[in-house]
Short mmCIF file of C-alpha atoms and ligand atoms in Angstrom, two decimals:
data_model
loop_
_atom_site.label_atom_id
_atom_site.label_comp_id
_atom_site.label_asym_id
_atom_site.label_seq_id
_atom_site.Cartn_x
_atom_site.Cartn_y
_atom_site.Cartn_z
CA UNK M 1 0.00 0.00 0.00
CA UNK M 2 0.74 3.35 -0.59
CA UNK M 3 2.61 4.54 3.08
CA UNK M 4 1.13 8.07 2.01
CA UNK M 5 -2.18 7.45 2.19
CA UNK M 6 -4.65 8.60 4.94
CA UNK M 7 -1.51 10.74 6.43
CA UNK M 8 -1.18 14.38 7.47
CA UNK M 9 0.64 16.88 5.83
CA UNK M 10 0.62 18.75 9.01
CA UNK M 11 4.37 19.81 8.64
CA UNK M 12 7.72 17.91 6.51
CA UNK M 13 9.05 16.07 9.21
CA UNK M 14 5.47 14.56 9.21
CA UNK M 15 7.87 12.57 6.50
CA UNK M 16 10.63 10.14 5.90
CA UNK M 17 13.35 11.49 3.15
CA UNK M 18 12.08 9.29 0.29
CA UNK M 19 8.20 9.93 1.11
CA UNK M 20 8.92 13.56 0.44
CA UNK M 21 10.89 12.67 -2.67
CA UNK M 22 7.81 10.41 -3.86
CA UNK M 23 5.41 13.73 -3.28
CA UNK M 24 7.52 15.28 -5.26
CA UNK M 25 8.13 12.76 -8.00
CA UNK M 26 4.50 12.13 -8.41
CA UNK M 27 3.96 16.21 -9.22
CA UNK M 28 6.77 16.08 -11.02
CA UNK M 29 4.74 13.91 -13.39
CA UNK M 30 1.41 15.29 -12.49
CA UNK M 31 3.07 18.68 -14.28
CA UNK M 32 4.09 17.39 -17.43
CA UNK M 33 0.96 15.06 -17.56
CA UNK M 34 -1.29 18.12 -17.34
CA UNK M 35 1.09 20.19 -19.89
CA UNK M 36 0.62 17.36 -22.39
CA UNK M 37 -3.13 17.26 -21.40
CA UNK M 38 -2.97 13.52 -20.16
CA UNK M 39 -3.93 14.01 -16.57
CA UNK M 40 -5.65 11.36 -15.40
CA UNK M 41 -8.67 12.18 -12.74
CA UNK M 42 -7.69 10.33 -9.73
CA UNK M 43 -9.39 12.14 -6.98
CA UNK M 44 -12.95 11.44 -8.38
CA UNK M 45 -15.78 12.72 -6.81
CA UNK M 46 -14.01 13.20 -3.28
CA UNK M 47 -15.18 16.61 -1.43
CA UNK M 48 -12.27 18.54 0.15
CA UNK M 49 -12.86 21.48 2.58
CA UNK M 50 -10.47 24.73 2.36
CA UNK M 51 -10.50 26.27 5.87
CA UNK M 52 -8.97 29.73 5.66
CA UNK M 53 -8.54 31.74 9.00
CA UNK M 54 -6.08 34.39 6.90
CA UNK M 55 -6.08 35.64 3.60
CA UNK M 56 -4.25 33.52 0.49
CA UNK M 57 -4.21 33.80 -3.63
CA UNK M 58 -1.75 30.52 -3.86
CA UNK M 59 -2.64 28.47 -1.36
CA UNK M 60 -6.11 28.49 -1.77
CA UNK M 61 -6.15 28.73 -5.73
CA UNK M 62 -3.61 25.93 -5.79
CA UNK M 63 -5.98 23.59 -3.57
CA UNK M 64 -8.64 24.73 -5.72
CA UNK M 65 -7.37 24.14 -9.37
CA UNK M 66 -5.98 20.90 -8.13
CA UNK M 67 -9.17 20.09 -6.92
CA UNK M 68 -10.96 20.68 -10.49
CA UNK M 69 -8.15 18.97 -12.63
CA UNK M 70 -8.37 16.03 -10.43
CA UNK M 71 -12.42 15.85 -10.88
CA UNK M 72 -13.06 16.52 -7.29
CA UNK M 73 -15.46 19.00 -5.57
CA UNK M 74 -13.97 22.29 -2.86
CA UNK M 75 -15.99 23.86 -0.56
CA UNK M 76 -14.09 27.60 1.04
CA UNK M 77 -14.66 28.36 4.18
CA UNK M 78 -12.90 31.76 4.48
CA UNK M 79 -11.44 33.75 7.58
CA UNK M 80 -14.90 34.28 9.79
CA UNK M 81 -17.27 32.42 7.81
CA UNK M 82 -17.97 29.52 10.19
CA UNK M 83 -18.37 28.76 14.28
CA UNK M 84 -14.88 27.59 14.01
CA UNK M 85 -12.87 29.25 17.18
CA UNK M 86 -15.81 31.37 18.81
CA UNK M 87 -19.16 29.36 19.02
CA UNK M 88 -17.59 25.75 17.83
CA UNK M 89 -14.54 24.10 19.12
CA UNK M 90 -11.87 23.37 16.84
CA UNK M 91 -12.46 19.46 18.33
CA UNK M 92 -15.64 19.42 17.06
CA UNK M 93 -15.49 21.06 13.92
CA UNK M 94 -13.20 18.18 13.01
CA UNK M 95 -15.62 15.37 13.94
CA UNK M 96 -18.48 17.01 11.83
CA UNK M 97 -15.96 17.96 8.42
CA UNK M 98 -14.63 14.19 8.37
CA UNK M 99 -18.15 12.97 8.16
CA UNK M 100 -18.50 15.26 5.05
CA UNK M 101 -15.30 15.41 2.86
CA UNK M 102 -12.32 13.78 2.39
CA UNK M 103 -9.48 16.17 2.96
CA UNK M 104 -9.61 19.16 4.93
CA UNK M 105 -7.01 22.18 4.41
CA UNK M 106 -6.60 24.26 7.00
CA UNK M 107 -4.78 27.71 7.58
CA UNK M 108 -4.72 29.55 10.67
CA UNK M 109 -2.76 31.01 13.45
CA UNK M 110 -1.02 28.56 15.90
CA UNK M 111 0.24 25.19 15.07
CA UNK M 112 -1.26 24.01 17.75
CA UNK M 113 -5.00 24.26 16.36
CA UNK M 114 -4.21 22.15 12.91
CA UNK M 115 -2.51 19.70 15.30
CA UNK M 116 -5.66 19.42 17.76
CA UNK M 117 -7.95 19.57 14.38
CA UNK M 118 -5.61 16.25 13.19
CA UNK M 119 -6.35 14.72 16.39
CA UNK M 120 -10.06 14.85 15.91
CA UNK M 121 -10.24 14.16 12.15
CA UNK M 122 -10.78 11.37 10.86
CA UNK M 123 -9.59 12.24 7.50
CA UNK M 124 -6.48 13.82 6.07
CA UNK M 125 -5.46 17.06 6.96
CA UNK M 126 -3.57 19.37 5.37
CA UNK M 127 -1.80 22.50 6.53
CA UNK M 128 -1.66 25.86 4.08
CA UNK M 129 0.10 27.73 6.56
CA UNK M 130 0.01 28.19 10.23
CA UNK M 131 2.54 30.50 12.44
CA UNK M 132 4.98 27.66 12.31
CA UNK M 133 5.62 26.44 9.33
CA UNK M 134 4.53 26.26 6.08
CA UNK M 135 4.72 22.95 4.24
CA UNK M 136 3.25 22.73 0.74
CA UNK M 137 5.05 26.15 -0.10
CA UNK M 138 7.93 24.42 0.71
CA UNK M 139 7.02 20.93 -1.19
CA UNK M 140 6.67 23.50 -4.68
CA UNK M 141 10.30 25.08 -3.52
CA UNK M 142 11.93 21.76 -3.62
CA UNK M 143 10.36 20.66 -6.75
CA UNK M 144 11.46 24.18 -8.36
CA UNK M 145 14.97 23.54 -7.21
CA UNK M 146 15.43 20.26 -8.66
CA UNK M 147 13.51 21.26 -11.81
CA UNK M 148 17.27 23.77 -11.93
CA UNK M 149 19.57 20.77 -11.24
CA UNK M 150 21.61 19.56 -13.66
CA UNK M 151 20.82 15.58 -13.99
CA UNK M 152 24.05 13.94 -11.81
CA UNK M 153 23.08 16.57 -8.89
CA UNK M 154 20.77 16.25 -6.57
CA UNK M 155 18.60 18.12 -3.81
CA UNK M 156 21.49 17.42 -1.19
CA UNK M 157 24.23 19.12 -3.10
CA UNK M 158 22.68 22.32 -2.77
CA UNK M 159 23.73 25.55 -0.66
CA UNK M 160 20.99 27.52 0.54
CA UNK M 161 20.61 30.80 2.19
CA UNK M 162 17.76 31.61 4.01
CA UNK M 163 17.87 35.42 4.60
CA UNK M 164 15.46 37.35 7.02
CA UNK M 165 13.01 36.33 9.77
CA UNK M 166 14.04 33.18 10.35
CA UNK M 167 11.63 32.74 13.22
CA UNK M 168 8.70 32.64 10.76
CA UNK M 169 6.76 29.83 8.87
CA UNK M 170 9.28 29.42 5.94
CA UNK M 171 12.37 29.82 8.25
CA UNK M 172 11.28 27.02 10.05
CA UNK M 173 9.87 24.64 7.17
CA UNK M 174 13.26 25.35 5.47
CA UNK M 175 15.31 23.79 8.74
CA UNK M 176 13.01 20.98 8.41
CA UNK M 177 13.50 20.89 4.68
CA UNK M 178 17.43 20.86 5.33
CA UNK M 179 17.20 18.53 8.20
CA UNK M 180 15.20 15.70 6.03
CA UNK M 181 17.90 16.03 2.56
CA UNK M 182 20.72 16.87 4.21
CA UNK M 183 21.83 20.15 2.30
CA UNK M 184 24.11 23.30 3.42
CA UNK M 185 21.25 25.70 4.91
CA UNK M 186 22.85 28.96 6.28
CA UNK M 187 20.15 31.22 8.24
CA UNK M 188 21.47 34.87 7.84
CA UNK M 189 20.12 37.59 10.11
CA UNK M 190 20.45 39.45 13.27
CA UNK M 191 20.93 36.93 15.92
CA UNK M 192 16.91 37.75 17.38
CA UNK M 193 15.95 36.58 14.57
CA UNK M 194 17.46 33.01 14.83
CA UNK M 195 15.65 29.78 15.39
CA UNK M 196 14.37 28.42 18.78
CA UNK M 197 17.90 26.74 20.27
CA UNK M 198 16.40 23.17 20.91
CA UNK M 199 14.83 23.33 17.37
CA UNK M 200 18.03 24.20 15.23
CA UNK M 201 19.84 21.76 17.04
CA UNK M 202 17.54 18.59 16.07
CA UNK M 203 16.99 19.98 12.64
CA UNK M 204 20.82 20.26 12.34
CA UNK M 205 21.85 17.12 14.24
CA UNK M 206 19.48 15.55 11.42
CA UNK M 207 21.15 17.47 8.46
CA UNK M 208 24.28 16.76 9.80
CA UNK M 209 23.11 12.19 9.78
CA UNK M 210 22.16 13.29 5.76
CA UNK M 211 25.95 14.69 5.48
CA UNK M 212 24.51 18.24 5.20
CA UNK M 213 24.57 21.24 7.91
CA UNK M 214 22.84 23.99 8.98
CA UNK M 215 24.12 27.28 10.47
CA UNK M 216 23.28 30.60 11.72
CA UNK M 217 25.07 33.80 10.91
CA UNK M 218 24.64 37.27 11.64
CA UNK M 219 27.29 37.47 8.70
CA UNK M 220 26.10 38.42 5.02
CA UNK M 221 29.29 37.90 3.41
CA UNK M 222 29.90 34.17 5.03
CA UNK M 223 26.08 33.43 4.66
CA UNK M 224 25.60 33.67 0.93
CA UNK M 225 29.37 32.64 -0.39
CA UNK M 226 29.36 30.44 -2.95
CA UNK M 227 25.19 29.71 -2.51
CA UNK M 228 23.23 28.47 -5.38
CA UNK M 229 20.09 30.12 -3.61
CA UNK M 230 18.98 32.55 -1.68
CA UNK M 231 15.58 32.63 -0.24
CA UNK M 232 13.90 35.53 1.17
CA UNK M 233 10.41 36.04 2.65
CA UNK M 234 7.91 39.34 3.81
CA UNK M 235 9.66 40.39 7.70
CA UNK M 236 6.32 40.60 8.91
CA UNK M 237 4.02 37.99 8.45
CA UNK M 238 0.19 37.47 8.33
CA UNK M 239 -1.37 37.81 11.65
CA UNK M 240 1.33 40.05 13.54
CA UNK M 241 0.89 43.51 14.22
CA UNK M 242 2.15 45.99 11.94
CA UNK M 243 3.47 47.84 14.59
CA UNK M 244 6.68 45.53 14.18
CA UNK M 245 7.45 46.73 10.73
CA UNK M 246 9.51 49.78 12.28
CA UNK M 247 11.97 47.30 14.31
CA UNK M 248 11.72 44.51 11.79
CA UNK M 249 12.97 46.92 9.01
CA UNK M 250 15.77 48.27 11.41
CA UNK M 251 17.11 45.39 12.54
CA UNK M 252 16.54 43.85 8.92
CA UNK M 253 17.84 46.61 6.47
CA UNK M 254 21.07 45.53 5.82
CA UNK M 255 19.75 41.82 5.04
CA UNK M 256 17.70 43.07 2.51
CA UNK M 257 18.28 40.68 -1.01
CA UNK M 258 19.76 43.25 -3.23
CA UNK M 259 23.22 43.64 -6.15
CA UNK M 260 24.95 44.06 -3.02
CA UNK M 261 24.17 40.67 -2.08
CA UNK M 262 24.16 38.67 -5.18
CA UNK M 263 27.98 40.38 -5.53
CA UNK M 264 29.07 39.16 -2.11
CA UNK M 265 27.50 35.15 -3.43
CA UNK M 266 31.09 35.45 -5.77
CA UNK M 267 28.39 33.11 -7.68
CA UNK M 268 27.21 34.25 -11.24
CA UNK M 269 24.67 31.40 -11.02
CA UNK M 270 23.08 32.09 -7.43
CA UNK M 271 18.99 32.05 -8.22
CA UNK M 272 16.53 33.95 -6.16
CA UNK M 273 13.97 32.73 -4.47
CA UNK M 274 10.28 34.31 -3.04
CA UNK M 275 7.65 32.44 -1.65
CA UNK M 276 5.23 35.40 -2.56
CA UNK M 277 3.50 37.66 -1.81
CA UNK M 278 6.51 39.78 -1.76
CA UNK M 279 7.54 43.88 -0.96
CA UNK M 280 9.36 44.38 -4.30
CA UNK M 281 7.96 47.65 -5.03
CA UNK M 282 5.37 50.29 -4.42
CA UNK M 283 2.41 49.19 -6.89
CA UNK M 284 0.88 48.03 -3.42
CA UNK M 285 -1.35 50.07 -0.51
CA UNK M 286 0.37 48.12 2.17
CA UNK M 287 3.92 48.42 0.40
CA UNK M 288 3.70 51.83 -0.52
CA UNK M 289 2.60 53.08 3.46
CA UNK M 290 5.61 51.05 4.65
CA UNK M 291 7.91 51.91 2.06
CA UNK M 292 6.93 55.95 2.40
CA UNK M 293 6.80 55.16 6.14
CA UNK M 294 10.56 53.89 6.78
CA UNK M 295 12.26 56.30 3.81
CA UNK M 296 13.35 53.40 2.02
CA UNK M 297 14.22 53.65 -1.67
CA UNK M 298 13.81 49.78 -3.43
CA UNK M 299 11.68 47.58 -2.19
CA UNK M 300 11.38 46.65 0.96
CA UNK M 301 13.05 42.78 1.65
CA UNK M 302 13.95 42.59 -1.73
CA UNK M 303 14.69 45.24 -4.52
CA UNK M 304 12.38 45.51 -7.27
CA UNK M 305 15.66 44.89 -9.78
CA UNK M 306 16.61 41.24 -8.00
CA UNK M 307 12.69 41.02 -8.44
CA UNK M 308 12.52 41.23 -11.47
CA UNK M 309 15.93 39.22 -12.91
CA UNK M 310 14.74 36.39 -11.18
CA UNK M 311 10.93 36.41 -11.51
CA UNK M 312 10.73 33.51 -13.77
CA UNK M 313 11.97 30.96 -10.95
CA UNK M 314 10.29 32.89 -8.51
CA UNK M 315 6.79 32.46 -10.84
CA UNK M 316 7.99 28.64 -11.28
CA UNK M 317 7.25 28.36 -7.24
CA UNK M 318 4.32 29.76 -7.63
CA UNK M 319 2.74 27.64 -10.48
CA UNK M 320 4.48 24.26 -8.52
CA UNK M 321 2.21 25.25 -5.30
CA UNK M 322 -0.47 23.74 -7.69
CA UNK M 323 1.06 20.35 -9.14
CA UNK M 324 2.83 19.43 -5.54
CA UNK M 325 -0.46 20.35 -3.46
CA UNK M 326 -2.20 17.87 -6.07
CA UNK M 327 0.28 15.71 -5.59
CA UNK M 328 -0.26 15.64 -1.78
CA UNK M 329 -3.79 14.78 -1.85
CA UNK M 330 -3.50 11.95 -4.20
CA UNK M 331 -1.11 10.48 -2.51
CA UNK M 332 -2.99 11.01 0.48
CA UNK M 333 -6.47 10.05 -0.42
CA UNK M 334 -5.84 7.22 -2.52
CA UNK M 335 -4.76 3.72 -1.75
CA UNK M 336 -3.21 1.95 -4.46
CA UNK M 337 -1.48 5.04 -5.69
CA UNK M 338 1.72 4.07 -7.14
CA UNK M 339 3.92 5.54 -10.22
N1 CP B 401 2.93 31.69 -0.70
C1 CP B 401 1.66 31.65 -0.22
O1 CP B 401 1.31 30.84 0.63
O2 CP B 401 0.83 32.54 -0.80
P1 CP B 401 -0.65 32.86 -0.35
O3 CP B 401 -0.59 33.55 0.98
O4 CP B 401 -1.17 33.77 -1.45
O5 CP B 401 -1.44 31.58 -0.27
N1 NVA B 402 5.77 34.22 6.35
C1 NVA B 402 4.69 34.60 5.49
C2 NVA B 402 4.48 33.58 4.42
C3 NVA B 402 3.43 33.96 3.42
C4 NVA B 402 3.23 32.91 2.39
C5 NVA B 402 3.41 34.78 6.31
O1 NVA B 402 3.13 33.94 7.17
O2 NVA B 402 2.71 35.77 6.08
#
């Protein structure tokens, strides 16, 4: 049987190494199948549920679409639509959705809710973002990356920088990421910004078993030398006040993903990376006050020119949030699923 199937994607070290690699392999295929037009419908008249307690355009159009290709049927529950949280516990929202669909999605606030919503479901659940990590953004980053790798190389070889609030969602779904293939993740920021202590050390003492590493440096030059990627992320996310932008930006200024940077990476080759949505520019309401706000010139964690001269990979991640989120719920909701 399929070891996928019926399993939470509540976060990647949910997963083994090679049942990562399979989710990946399978959209991998799923992609080219649906370029060719010769997807097959495998999710057939299953009912998934989208819970959204935050905004989205990817996460939830990604579940969706992947829904539709696959023949199956979404219902979106958006942020204050249901009892969930105020009039209806989160315990038995789960027991009345598993008696209705077959996969739930769920993003929210702590990790702690999809974990207790898990507990109580009887069907798969998956997570599109809580506080703490961020899993199927990262499932489309790894596919992205390997779609870049020459053919002898693999995930593994990679070095990776990881520059920013590290404490957020990707931050930490990136450690995992590192921990479960073993590549050279460095996390570059101001040292408030690093990873819990107890965290970074399992991630790392599992990186380290794979014969890859993880670090933290306060350093920009050491951080990105000789990196094939650098990653970079919003420095405040969803659900925390705005008030923190001021600090945030001055702590974070100098970390911003600019030339500067991709200079110090002595790496002609070194690809940028976004999960998205992203402060490149001012065509934004939000971007513009903050921007206007803090008297800052080009963007805000990344210029609009890096933006720009690497917005092909960075719209690559985007379109892979669709064929590795399909991915996930075939493997998950069906049995004999094999390649
Ligand atoms: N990257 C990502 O999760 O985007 P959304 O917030 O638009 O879903
Ligand atoms: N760290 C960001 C990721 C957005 C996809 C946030 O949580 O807002």
């Amino acid at each position: 049987m399929n070891s996928l199937y019926k399993r939470n994607c509540l976060r990647l070290l949910d997963f083994q190494t090679y049942e990562v690699k399979h989710i990946i392999n399978v959209a991998r295929i799923l992609k080219s199948a649906k370029k060719n037009k010769r997807e097959i419908k495998y999710l057939k008249n299953k009912k998934i549920v989208l819970i959204f307690e935050k905004e989205s355009t990817r996460t939830r159009c990604a579940f969706e679409v992947a829904a539709f290709d696959q023949g199956a049927n979404v219902t979106y529950l958006g942020p204050g639509s249901t009892h969930l949280g105020y009039k209806e516990s989160i315990r038995d929202t789960a027991r009345v959705l598993s008696r209705m669909y077959n996969g739930i999605q769920y993003r929210g606030h702590s990790h702690h809710a999809i974990e207790t919503l898990a507990q109580y479901s009887e069907v798969p659940v998956w997570n599109g973002l809580t506080e703490r990590f961020h899993p199927t953004q990262i499932l489309a980053d790894l596919l992205t990356i390997q779609e870049t790798l020459p053919l002898r190389k693999c995930l593994s070889d990679i070095k990776f920088a990881y520059v920013g609030d590290v404490r957020n969602n990707i931050g930490y779904t990136l450690l995992e990421a590192a921990a479960l293939f073993g590549f050279d993740l460095r996390l570059v920021s101001p040292s408030q910004f690093w990873p819990k202590l107890t965290f970074f050390l399992k991630c790392r003492e599992q990186a380290q078993k794979n014969n890859g590493n993880i670090i933290c440096t306060e350093n920009i030059e050491d951080g990105v030398k000789n990196v094939d990627f650098i990653y970079s992320d919003v420095w405040i996310s969803m659900g925390e006040p705005e008030t923190k932008w001021k600090t945030h930006i001055n702590l974070l200024k100098k970390y911003q993903v600019n030339s500067k940077m991709l200079n110090l990476t002595k790496n002609s080759n070194t690809k940028v990376l976004h999960c998205l949505p992203a402060f490149h520019d001012k065509d934004t309401i939000m971007g513009k006050k903050i921007i206007k706000n803090n008297n800052l010139k080009f963007g805000i964690e990344i210029t609009n020119q890096v933006f720009e001269s690497n917005s092909k990979i960075i719209f690559e991640q985007s379109e892979n949030r669709l064929h590795t989120i399909k991915a996930l719920m075939i493997t998950s909701l069906t049995q004999n699923f094999f390649l």
